[in-house]
PDB file of C-alpha atoms in Angstrom:
ATOM      1  CA  MET A  11      87.790 112.330 145.306  1.00 57.00           C
ATOM      2  CA  LYS A  12      85.336 114.906 143.337  1.00 60.00           C
ATOM      3  CA  LYS A  13      87.446 117.560 142.213  1.00 55.00           C
ATOM      4  CA  VAL A  14      89.418 114.342 140.370  1.00 46.00           C
ATOM      5  CA  ILE A  15      86.009 112.728 138.744  1.00 56.00           C
ATOM      6  CA  ILE A  16      84.626 116.351 137.366  1.00 56.00           C
ATOM      7  CA  SER A  17      87.986 116.749 135.994  1.00 52.00           C
ATOM      8  CA  SER A  18      88.183 113.236 133.992  1.00 51.00           C
ATOM      9  CA  VAL A  19      85.043 113.739 133.383  1.00 48.00           C
ATOM     10  CA  PHE A  20      85.436 117.056 131.626  1.00 50.00           C
ATOM     11  CA  PHE A  21      89.239 115.349 130.160  1.00 48.00           C
ATOM     12  CA  LEU A  22      86.856 113.053 128.522  1.00 48.00           C
ATOM     13  CA  VAL A  23      84.778 115.769 126.969  1.00 45.00           C
ATOM     14  CA  LEU A  24      86.916 117.399 125.441  1.00 44.00           C
ATOM     15  CA  VAL A  25      88.629 114.692 124.278  1.00 44.00           C
ATOM     16  CA  SER A  26      85.963 113.020 122.499  1.00 46.00           C
ATOM     17  CA  CYS A  27      85.003 116.747 120.153  1.00 47.00           C
ATOM     18  CA  THR A  28      88.685 116.893 119.098  1.00 49.00           C
ATOM     19  CA  PRO A  29      87.937 116.235 115.636  1.00 54.00           C
ATOM     20  CA  SER A  30      89.906 113.135 114.401  1.00 79.00           C
ATOM     21  CA  LEU A  31      90.976 112.861 110.514  1.00 86.00           C
ATOM     22  CA  ASN A  32      89.060 111.970 107.456  1.00 88.00           C
ATOM     23  CA  ASP A  33      89.262 110.183 104.527  1.00 87.00           C
ATOM     24  CA  LYS A  34      88.509 113.252 102.847  1.00 89.00           C
ATOM     25  CA  ASP A  35      90.663 115.480 104.829  1.00 92.00           C
ATOM     26  CA  LEU A  36      93.804 113.454 102.840  1.00 95.00           C
ATOM     27  CA  SER A  37      93.833 115.485 100.396  1.00 94.00           C
ATOM     28  CA  LYS A  38      94.654 118.286 101.877  1.00 96.00           C
ATOM     29  CA  LEU A  39      98.343 116.652 102.359  1.00 97.00           C
ATOM     30  CA  ASN A  40      99.313 117.357  98.211  1.00 97.00           C
ATOM     31  CA  GLY A  41     100.980 120.362  98.145  1.00 96.00           C
ATOM     32  CA  TYR A  42     104.536 122.227  99.789  1.00 96.00           C
ATOM     33  CA  TRP A  43     105.136 121.913 103.320  1.00 97.00           C
ATOM     34  CA  GLU A  44     107.678 122.930 104.607  1.00 97.00           C
ATOM     35  CA  ILE A  45     109.100 122.369 107.923  1.00 97.00           C
ATOM     36  CA  VAL A  46     109.029 124.261 111.164  1.00 97.00           C
ATOM     37  CA  LYS A  47     109.970 122.686 114.382  1.00 98.00           C
ATOM     38  CA  VAL A  48     110.833 119.610 115.405  1.00 98.00           C
ATOM     39  CA  GLU A  49     109.467 118.116 118.249  1.00 98.00           C
ATOM     40  CA  MET A  50     111.463 115.428 121.230  1.00 97.00           C
ATOM     41  CA  PRO A  51     109.705 112.918 123.434  1.00 95.00           C
ATOM     42  CA  GLY A  52     111.482 114.146 125.917  1.00 92.00           C
ATOM     43  CA  GLY A  53     110.184 117.905 125.236  1.00 93.00           C
ATOM     44  CA  GLU A  54     112.720 119.836 123.574  1.00 96.00           C
ATOM     45  CA  THR A  55     112.180 121.416 120.029  1.00 97.00           C
ATOM     46  CA  LYS A  56     114.291 121.732 117.239  1.00 96.00           C
ATOM     47  CA  ASP A  57     113.163 124.899 115.413  1.00 97.00           C
ATOM     48  CA  TYR A  58     113.956 125.349 111.843  1.00 95.00           C
ATOM     49  CA  LYS A  59     114.018 129.440 111.053  1.00 92.00           C
ATOM     50  CA  VAL A  60     115.108 128.980 107.263  1.00 88.00           C
ATOM     51  CA  ASN A  61     114.848 125.682 104.948  1.00 91.00           C
ATOM     52  CA  SER A  62     116.372 125.128 101.854  1.00 91.00           C
ATOM     53  CA  THR A  63     114.425 122.291 101.076  1.00 95.00           C
ATOM     54  CA  ILE A  64     110.918 121.691 101.776  1.00 96.00           C
ATOM     55  CA  ASP A  65     108.334 119.349 101.042  1.00 97.00           C
ATOM     56  CA  TYR A  66     106.310 117.791  98.276  1.00 96.00           C
ATOM     57  CA  PHE A  67     102.923 115.682  98.693  1.00 98.00           C
ATOM     58  CA  GLU A  68     100.957 113.752  95.964  1.00 97.00           C
ATOM     59  CA  ILE A  69      98.455 111.676  96.790  1.00 97.00           C
ATOM     60  CA  ALA A  70      95.546 110.083  95.087  1.00 96.00           C
ATOM     61  CA  ASN A  71      93.123 107.529  96.065  1.00 95.00           C
ATOM     62  CA  LYS A  72      95.735 106.372  99.747  1.00 96.00           C
ATOM     63  CA  LYS A  73      98.861 106.438  96.926  1.00 97.00           C
ATOM     64  CA  GLY A  74     101.412 108.563  95.866  1.00 97.00           C
ATOM     65  CA  PHE A  75     104.418 109.629  96.788  1.00 98.00           C
ATOM     66  CA  ARG A  76     106.649 112.612  98.791  1.00 98.00           C
ATOM     67  CA  GLN A  77     109.129 114.358  97.392  1.00 97.00           C
ATOM     68  CA  LYS A  78     112.003 117.252  98.612  1.00 96.00           C
ATOM     69  CA  VAL A  79     112.169 120.921  96.265  1.00 96.00           C
ATOM     70  CA  MET A  80     114.018 123.410  96.291  1.00 94.00           C
ATOM     71  CA  PRO A  81     112.309 127.100  95.661  1.00 91.00           C
ATOM     72  CA  GLN A  82     113.482 128.993  93.529  1.00 91.00           C
ATOM     73  CA  LEU A  83     113.927 133.081  93.342  1.00 88.00           C
ATOM     74  CA  ASN A  84     111.408 132.729  90.249  1.00 89.00           C
ATOM     75  CA  GLY A  85     108.485 130.765  91.622  1.00 86.00           C
ATOM     76  CA  THR A  86     109.969 127.210  90.078  1.00 90.00           C
ATOM     77  CA  TYR A  87     111.159 124.408  92.249  1.00 92.00           C
ATOM     78  CA  LEU A  88     113.925 122.587  91.394  1.00 94.00           C
ATOM     79  CA  THR A  89     114.490 118.861  92.191  1.00 93.00           C
ATOM     80  CA  ASN A  90     116.794 115.270  92.122  1.00 90.00           C
ATOM     81  CA  ASN A  91     113.678 113.307  91.654  1.00 87.00           C
ATOM     82  CA  LEU A  92     113.676 110.813  93.830  1.00 93.00           C
ATOM     83  CA  LYS A  93     110.199 109.645  95.041  1.00 96.00           C
ATOM     84  CA  GLU A  94     109.442 108.269  97.974  1.00 97.00           C
ATOM     85  CA  ASN A  95     106.624 106.239  97.612  1.00 98.00           C
ATOM     86  CA  ILE A  96     103.826 105.856  99.702  1.00 98.00           C
ATOM     87  CA  GLN A  97     101.012 104.145 100.879  1.00 98.00           C
ATOM     88  CA  ILE A  98      98.343 106.375 103.399  1.00 98.00           C
ATOM     89  CA  SER A  99      96.312 102.887 105.904  1.00 97.00           C
ATOM     90  CA  ASN A 100      93.879 103.382 108.794  1.00 96.00           C
ATOM     91  CA  ASN A 101      94.343 101.775 111.544  1.00 94.00           C
ATOM     92  CA  ASP A 102      91.446 101.791 113.778  1.00 92.00           C
ATOM     93  CA  GLY A 103      91.105 105.804 113.324  1.00 91.00           C
ATOM     94  CA  ASP A 104      95.201 106.826 113.375  1.00 96.00           C
ATOM     95  CA  PHE A 105      95.930 107.390 110.082  1.00 97.00           C
ATOM     96  CA  TYR A 106     100.091 106.240 108.924  1.00 98.00           C
ATOM     97  CA  LEU A 107     101.753 107.523 105.621  1.00 98.00           C
ATOM     98  CA  ASN A 108     104.052 103.888 105.214  1.00 98.00           C
ATOM     99  CA  TYR A 109     107.252 105.387 103.087  1.00 98.00           C
ATOM    100  CA  SER A 110     108.988 103.007 100.625  1.00 97.00           C
ATOM    101  CA  THR A 111     112.525 103.257  98.465  1.00 95.00           C
ATOM    102  CA  ASN A 112     114.222 100.832  97.075  1.00 94.00           C
ATOM    103  CA  PHE A 113     116.157 101.101 100.665  1.00 94.00           C
ATOM    104  CA  ALA A 114     114.025 101.675 103.216  1.00 96.00           C
ATOM    105  CA  GLN A 115     110.513 101.240 104.465  1.00 97.00           C
ATOM    106  CA  TRP A 116     109.038 103.308 107.241  1.00 98.00           C
ATOM    107  CA  LYS A 117     105.503 104.692 108.791  1.00 98.00           C
ATOM    108  CA  GLU A 118     104.843 108.072 109.747  1.00 98.00           C
ATOM    109  CA  GLU A 119     101.150 108.445 111.939  1.00 98.00           C
ATOM    110  CA  ILE A 120      99.425 111.685 110.724  1.00 98.00           C
ATOM    111  CA  ILE A 121      99.112 112.866 114.284  1.00 98.00           C
ATOM    112  CA  GLU A 122      97.358 116.482 112.737  1.00 98.00           C
ATOM    113  CA  LEU A 123      96.318 117.320 108.745  1.00 97.00           C
ATOM    114  CA  LYS A 124      94.295 121.156 108.265  1.00 97.00           C
ATOM    115  CA  ASP A 125      94.694 123.159 105.285  1.00 95.00           C
ATOM    116  CA  SER A 126      98.063 124.922 106.451  1.00 96.00           C
ATOM    117  CA  VAL A 127      99.176 122.580 109.779  1.00 97.00           C
ATOM    118  CA  LEU A 128     100.290 119.565 108.883  1.00 98.00           C
ATOM    119  CA  VAL A 129     102.058 117.181 112.464  1.00 98.00           C
ATOM    120  CA  LEU A 130     103.737 113.961 112.083  1.00 98.00           C
ATOM    121  CA  LYS A 131     105.048 111.599 113.998  1.00 98.00           C
ATOM    122  CA  ASN A 132     108.042 108.577 113.481  1.00 98.00           C
ATOM    123  CA  LYS A 133     108.263 105.728 115.854  1.00 96.00           C
ATOM    124  CA  GLN A 134     111.322 107.187 117.733  1.00 97.00           C
ATOM    125  CA  ASN A 135     108.095 109.278 119.046  1.00 97.00           C
ATOM    126  CA  LEU A 136     109.901 112.757 116.552  1.00 98.00           C
ATOM    127  CA  GLU A 137     106.366 115.160 115.883  1.00 98.00           C
ATOM    128  CA  TYR A 138     107.417 116.843 112.702  1.00 98.00           C
ATOM    129  CA  HIS A 139     105.516 120.402 112.765  1.00 98.00           C
ATOM    130  CA  TYR A 140     104.678 121.836 109.119  1.00 98.00           C
ATOM    131  CA  LYS A 141     102.952 124.952 107.875  1.00 97.00           C
ATOM    132  CA  ARG A 142     102.048 124.842 103.897  1.00 96.00           C
ATOM    133  CA  GLN A 143     104.729 126.746 102.284  1.00 91.00           C
ATOM    134  CA  ILE A 144     103.127 129.546 100.074  1.00 80.00           C
ATOM    135  CA  PRO A 145     104.742 130.165  96.562  1.00 72.00           C
ATOM    136  CA  PHE A 146     106.973 133.411  95.798  1.00 68.00           C
ATOM    137  CA  SER A 147     108.573 134.702  93.660  1.00 62.00           C
ATOM    138  CA  VAL A 148     111.382 137.315  92.452  1.00 65.00           C
ATOM    139  CA  LYS A 149     110.842 138.595  89.036  1.00 63.00           C
TER     140      LYS A 149
END
């Protein structure tokens, strides 16, 4: 019983020390993000080795958009100009990306947001893991 109590206290201390996301961190979302993997609720993982498209986020004052773009060898990006509007909400310290298009509305929770790591989770409990895309060119 003593081990259970000590383990529980240790876990609570560890969880409480985990830095939470704040409004200032949201600016890290801006830029190009490449999907690395998707984790399924059952524990399965789908890895993405090569991506023909990446996600571009542009957010200011908790509003903005996400757009799919295709990196080109010359360092530019092609796009079809379709954008998903985003409104960011905060629900008791949990941040959500609320998307809307002419056809649908949905939301994803921001699980992790660092300079080079982004993890989003949708209502089906799929976790999308991204890394910051580093521009390149072959000139």
